[in-house]
Coordinates of C-alpha atoms and ligand atoms in Angstrom, one line a residue:
M997 CA 0.0 0.0 0.0
E998 CA 1.4 3.4 -1.0
F999 CA -1.3 5.8 0.2
R1000 CA -3.9 6.1 2.9
I1001 CA -6.1 9.2 2.5
F1002 CA -9.2 10.6 4.2
S1003 CA -10.2 13.9 2.6
K1004 CA -13.5 15.7 2.7
A1005 CA -13.3 19.6 2.0
L1006 CA -14.1 21.6 5.1
Y1007 CA -14.1 18.7 7.5
S1008 CA -10.9 16.8 7.5
T1009 CA -7.9 16.0 5.2
W1010 CA -4.7 13.7 5.9
I1011 CA -2.6 11.8 3.5
L1012 CA -0.4 9.1 4.6
Y1013 CA 2.4 8.3 2.2
R1014 CA 3.7 5.0 3.4
P1015 CA 7.0 4.4 1.6
E1016 CA 8.4 7.5 3.5
R1017 CA 6.2 7.0 6.6
M1018 CA 5.0 10.6 6.3
L1019 CA 1.9 12.4 6.8
I1020 CA 0.8 15.3 4.8
D1021 CA -1.8 17.3 6.9
A1022 CA -3.4 16.0 10.1
G1023 CA -7.1 16.6 9.9
E1024 CA -9.7 15.4 12.5
G1025 CA -9.8 11.7 13.0
V1026 CA -6.4 10.8 11.7
S1027 CA -5.1 8.9 14.8
T1028 CA -8.6 7.3 15.2
I1029 CA -8.4 5.8 11.6
L1030 CA -4.6 5.1 11.7
G1031 CA -4.7 3.3 15.2
N1032 CA -1.3 1.9 16.1
S1033 CA 0.1 2.9 12.5
V1034 CA 0.6 6.4 14.1
F1035 CA 3.8 5.0 15.7
A1036 CA 5.2 4.5 12.2
I1037 CA 4.9 8.0 11.2
K1038 CA 8.3 9.8 11.1
D1039 CA 7.4 13.0 9.6
V1040 CA 4.5 15.4 9.5
F1041 CA 4.3 18.1 6.9
L1042 CA 1.5 20.7 7.1
T1043 CA 0.2 22.6 4.0
H1044 CA -1.5 25.4 6.0
G1045 CA -3.3 26.3 9.2
H1046 CA -7.0 25.7 8.2
V1047 CA -8.7 23.8 10.8
D1048 CA -9.6 20.8 8.4
H1049 CA -5.8 20.2 8.0
I1050 CA -4.6 20.6 11.4
S1051 CA -7.3 19.6 14.0
G1052 CA -6.1 16.0 14.4
L1053 CA -2.4 17.0 15.4
W1054 CA -3.1 17.1 19.1
G1055 CA -4.6 13.6 19.0
L1056 CA -1.9 12.4 17.0
V1057 CA 0.8 13.6 19.4
N1058 CA -1.2 12.5 22.4
T1059 CA -1.8 8.8 21.0
R1060 CA 1.8 8.4 20.4
N1061 CA 2.6 9.3 23.9
N1062 CA -0.2 7.2 25.6
A1063 CA -1.0 4.3 23.5
M1064 CA 0.9 1.0 23.3
G1065 CA 3.9 1.5 20.7
D1066 CA 7.5 2.3 19.9
R1067 CA 8.4 5.7 21.5
E1068 CA 12.1 5.6 20.3
K1069 CA 11.5 7.4 16.9
T1070 CA 11.4 11.1 16.8
L1071 CA 8.3 12.7 15.4
R1072 CA 9.3 15.6 13.2
I1073 CA 6.6 18.3 12.4
H1074 CA 7.3 20.7 9.5
Y1075 CA 5.0 23.6 8.6
P1076 CA 5.0 26.8 6.3
L1077 CA 7.5 29.5 8.1
D1078 CA 5.4 32.3 9.7
N1079 CA 2.1 30.6 9.6
R1080 CA 0.6 32.1 12.7
R1081 CA -2.5 29.6 13.0
I1082 CA 0.0 26.6 13.0
E1083 CA 2.4 28.3 15.4
S1084 CA -0.4 28.8 17.9
L1085 CA -1.6 25.3 17.7
L1086 CA 1.8 24.0 18.0
R1087 CA 2.4 26.2 21.2
F1088 CA -0.8 24.7 22.6
V1089 CA 0.0 21.1 21.8
V1090 CA 3.4 21.4 23.4
D1091 CA 1.8 23.2 26.5
M1092 CA -0.7 20.3 26.9
N1093 CA 1.9 17.6 26.7
P1094 CA 4.6 18.8 29.0
S1095 CA 6.2 15.4 29.7
L1096 CA 6.2 13.9 26.3
R1097 CA 7.9 10.5 26.3
Y1098 CA 9.4 10.8 22.8
E1099 CA 11.4 13.4 20.9
M1100 CA 9.4 15.8 19.0
E1101 CA 11.2 18.2 16.6
I1102 CA 9.2 21.2 15.1
T1103 CA 10.7 23.1 12.1
P1104 CA 9.3 25.9 10.1
L1105 CA 10.2 25.7 6.5
K1106 CA 10.9 28.3 3.7
P1107 CA 9.6 27.7 0.2
G1108 CA 12.2 25.6 -1.6
Q1109 CA 13.9 24.5 1.7
E1110 CA 14.7 20.8 1.0
V1111 CA 14.3 18.3 3.8
F1112 CA 16.2 15.0 3.7
L1113 CA 13.9 11.9 4.0
R1114 CA 15.8 8.8 3.5
Q1115 CA 18.9 7.2 1.7
A1116 CA 18.4 3.5 0.8
G1117 CA 20.9 1.8 -1.5
S1118 CA 21.2 3.9 -4.6
F1119 CA 18.3 6.1 -4.0
C1120 CA 18.1 9.2 -2.0
R1121 CA 14.6 11.0 -1.2
S1122 CA 13.8 14.4 0.0
I1123 CA 10.8 16.8 0.0
I1124 CA 10.6 20.3 -1.2
P1125 CA 7.9 22.8 -0.2
F1126 CA 6.4 25.4 -2.5
R1127 CA 4.2 28.3 -2.2
V1128 CA 0.5 27.9 -3.6
K1129 CA -2.3 30.3 -3.9
H1130 CA -5.1 29.7 -1.4
T1131 CA -6.8 32.3 0.8
P1132 CA -4.8 35.5 0.8
S1133 CA -4.4 35.7 4.5
E1134 CA -3.0 32.0 4.9
I1135 CA 0.6 31.1 4.0
S1136 CA 0.1 27.9 2.1
Y1137 CA 2.4 25.1 0.8
G1138 CA 2.3 22.2 -1.7
Y1139 CA 5.1 19.6 -1.4
H1140 CA 7.3 17.7 -3.9
I1141 CA 8.7 14.4 -2.9
M1142 CA 12.0 13.9 -4.8
E1143 CA 14.1 11.2 -5.7
E1144 CA 17.7 11.5 -6.7
R1145 CA 18.6 9.2 -9.7
R1146 CA 21.3 8.7 -12.0
K1147 CA 21.4 8.7 -15.8
L1148 CA 24.0 8.0 -18.5
K1149 CA 26.1 11.1 -19.4
E1150 CA 25.3 12.4 -22.8
E1151 CA 28.6 11.5 -24.4
Y1152 CA 28.2 7.8 -23.6
T1153 CA 24.6 7.3 -24.9
A1154 CA 25.8 5.8 -28.2
L1155 CA 27.9 3.0 -26.5
S1156 CA 26.6 -0.6 -26.4
Q1157 CA 25.8 -2.4 -23.1
R1158 CA 29.1 -4.2 -23.2
E1159 CA 31.1 -1.1 -23.7
L1160 CA 29.4 0.5 -21.0
S1161 CA 29.9 -2.1 -18.5
E1162 CA 33.6 -2.2 -19.5
L1163 CA 33.8 1.6 -18.9
A1164 CA 31.9 1.3 -15.7
K1165 CA 34.6 -1.2 -14.5
E1166 CA 37.4 0.9 -15.7
K1167 CA 36.2 4.4 -14.4
G1168 CA 33.5 3.5 -11.9
R1169 CA 29.8 3.9 -12.3
D1170 CA 29.8 7.4 -10.7
S1171 CA 31.8 8.8 -13.4
I1172 CA 29.8 7.8 -16.4
T1173 CA 26.6 8.9 -15.0
D1174 CA 24.9 12.3 -13.9
R1175 CA 22.8 12.5 -10.8
Y1176 CA 19.3 14.3 -11.4
K1177 CA 16.3 14.7 -9.3
K1178 CA 12.9 13.2 -10.0
K1179 CA 9.5 14.3 -8.8
L1180 CA 7.9 11.2 -7.5
V1181 CA 4.9 12.9 -6.0
T1182 CA 3.5 16.4 -6.0
I1183 CA 0.9 17.3 -3.5
S1184 CA -1.1 20.6 -4.1
G1185 CA -2.3 21.4 -0.6
D1186 CA -5.4 23.7 -0.7
S1187 CA -4.7 25.8 -3.8
Y1188 CA -5.9 27.1 -7.2
A1189 CA -5.0 24.7 -9.9
L1190 CA -1.3 24.3 -9.9
P1191 CA 0.8 25.9 -12.7
V1192 CA 2.0 23.5 -15.4
E1193 CA 5.7 24.0 -14.4
E1194 CA 4.9 22.8 -11.0
I1195 CA 3.4 19.5 -12.0
N1196 CA 5.6 18.7 -15.2
D1197 CA 7.5 15.5 -14.8
S1198 CA 5.9 14.5 -11.5
E1199 CA 4.9 10.8 -11.6
T1200 CA 1.8 11.1 -9.2
V1201 CA 0.0 14.4 -8.8
L1202 CA -2.3 14.7 -5.7
H1203 CA -4.5 17.8 -6.6
E1204 CA -7.1 19.3 -4.4
C1205 CA -10.4 19.5 -6.3
T1206 CA -12.9 21.0 -4.0
F1207 CA -15.3 22.0 -6.7
L1208 CA -16.0 19.4 -9.4
N1209 CA -18.4 22.0 -11.0
A1210 CA -16.7 25.5 -11.2
E1211 CA -20.1 27.2 -11.0
D1212 CA -20.5 26.2 -7.5
R1213 CA -17.5 28.1 -6.4
R1214 CA -18.2 31.4 -4.6
N1215 CA -14.5 32.5 -3.7
Q1216 CA -11.5 32.0 -5.8
N1217 CA -9.7 29.9 -3.1
H1218 CA -9.8 26.4 -4.4
A1219 CA -9.3 24.5 -7.6
A1220 CA -12.1 23.4 -9.9
F1221 CA -12.1 20.2 -12.0
D1222 CA -11.8 21.8 -15.5
E1223 CA -8.7 24.0 -14.4
I1224 CA -7.0 21.0 -13.0
M1225 CA -7.8 18.9 -16.3
K1226 CA -6.4 21.9 -18.3
S1227 CA -3.1 22.1 -16.4
V1228 CA -2.7 18.2 -16.4
T1229 CA -3.2 18.0 -20.1
M1230 CA -0.7 20.6 -20.8
A1231 CA 2.0 19.1 -18.4
R1232 CA 4.4 16.2 -19.4
G1233 CA 5.4 13.0 -17.7
I1234 CA 2.5 12.6 -15.3
K1235 CA 1.4 9.0 -14.7
R1236 CA -1.2 9.3 -12.1
L1237 CA -3.6 11.9 -10.8
I1238 CA -5.3 11.7 -7.5
L1239 CA -8.0 14.1 -7.0
Y1240 CA -8.8 14.9 -3.2
H1241 CA -10.3 17.4 -0.9
I1242 CA -13.6 17.1 -2.9
S1243 CA -16.8 18.7 -1.4
S1244 CA -19.3 16.4 0.0
R1245 CA -21.9 17.9 -2.2
Y1246 CA -20.6 15.7 -4.9
S1247 CA -20.8 12.4 -2.9
S1248 CA -23.3 10.9 -5.1
Q1249 CA -21.5 11.9 -8.4
I1250 CA -18.0 10.7 -7.9
S1251 CA -18.2 7.8 -10.5
R1252 CA -19.6 10.0 -13.0
W1253 CA -16.8 12.7 -12.6
K1254 CA -14.2 9.9 -12.5
K1255 CA -15.3 8.7 -15.9
R1256 CA -15.3 12.4 -17.2
A1257 CA -11.6 12.5 -16.0
Q1258 CA -10.6 9.4 -17.5
D1259 CA -12.3 10.2 -20.8
K1260 CA -10.1 13.3 -20.9
L1261 CA -6.9 11.7 -19.7
D1262 CA -6.8 8.0 -20.7
N1263 CA -5.2 8.8 -24.1
L1264 CA -2.2 10.6 -22.4
G1265 CA -1.6 7.4 -20.4
I1266 CA -2.6 9.0 -17.0
D1267 CA -4.5 7.1 -14.5
V1268 CA -7.1 9.1 -12.5
L1269 CA -8.5 8.5 -9.1
L1270 CA -11.0 10.3 -7.0
V1271 CA -10.8 10.2 -3.2
H1272 CA -14.5 10.0 -2.2
P1273 CA -15.3 12.6 0.3
E1274 CA -17.2 10.0 2.5
R1275 CA -14.8 7.2 2.4
Y1276 CA -11.4 6.1 3.7
F1277 CA -9.1 5.7 0.6
E1278 CA -6.3 3.2 0.2
I1279 CA -4.1 2.5 -2.9
Ligands
ZN675 ZN1 -9.1 22.4 3.3
ZN676 ZN1 -7.7 25.5 3.4

């Protein structure tokens, strides 16, 4: 399993990305649904300070303190620098848990500030926050989960497999390859439709889609289906699109909208999934 998600606009949103034991946002009910899996979480990355994205944080911190589980691991919490709502919630959570039995690290992040996640064998993963447009008063981020990979240097691309392995033996693999960073996952946070540059070459895009029908939107704070489809069809290299943060007014129309998205994106080879606002989602 890669993702465990609950997301219903206005009520609660949280996204668990299991390969990195990471939680993006911590809406209400997160620890109730995750149960003992809260002990596996290493990092929490908050997108912004609206209540539907942070109200489960106190419960999460507290459950890890009191339930039966491993308290050896540090819990790292990251949030957009200068976000006052989150800072005041964090002060409260720390205040209410004066004798925490595990380490908790709280780090404000600037846009573009890369956070190391994990090195395993030949790959190295990190996460990079970026600014998104949401409500004007709220400092809001999306996040890119990155993986450092290697590719053959341009001057060696014409060589045969045999020549390459001989060259690698002679010079070492590092000297015939260049490192580059690949976007594995992009998470929009609450945002307008992300610009094409932001989602280009990202394998999996998780995009908020509060409004399936743009005509239902009163304020320009959230993304609507058609705008996301426009960005996604113009972008390159996307393999999977997961729409989340859908308003519950569309609960009975999810399969219809999923089909509509598939009709637009199937010929581009993009899989589409919609997170039903009334159901817990796993993939
Ligand atoms: Zn929200
Ligand atoms: Zn919001």
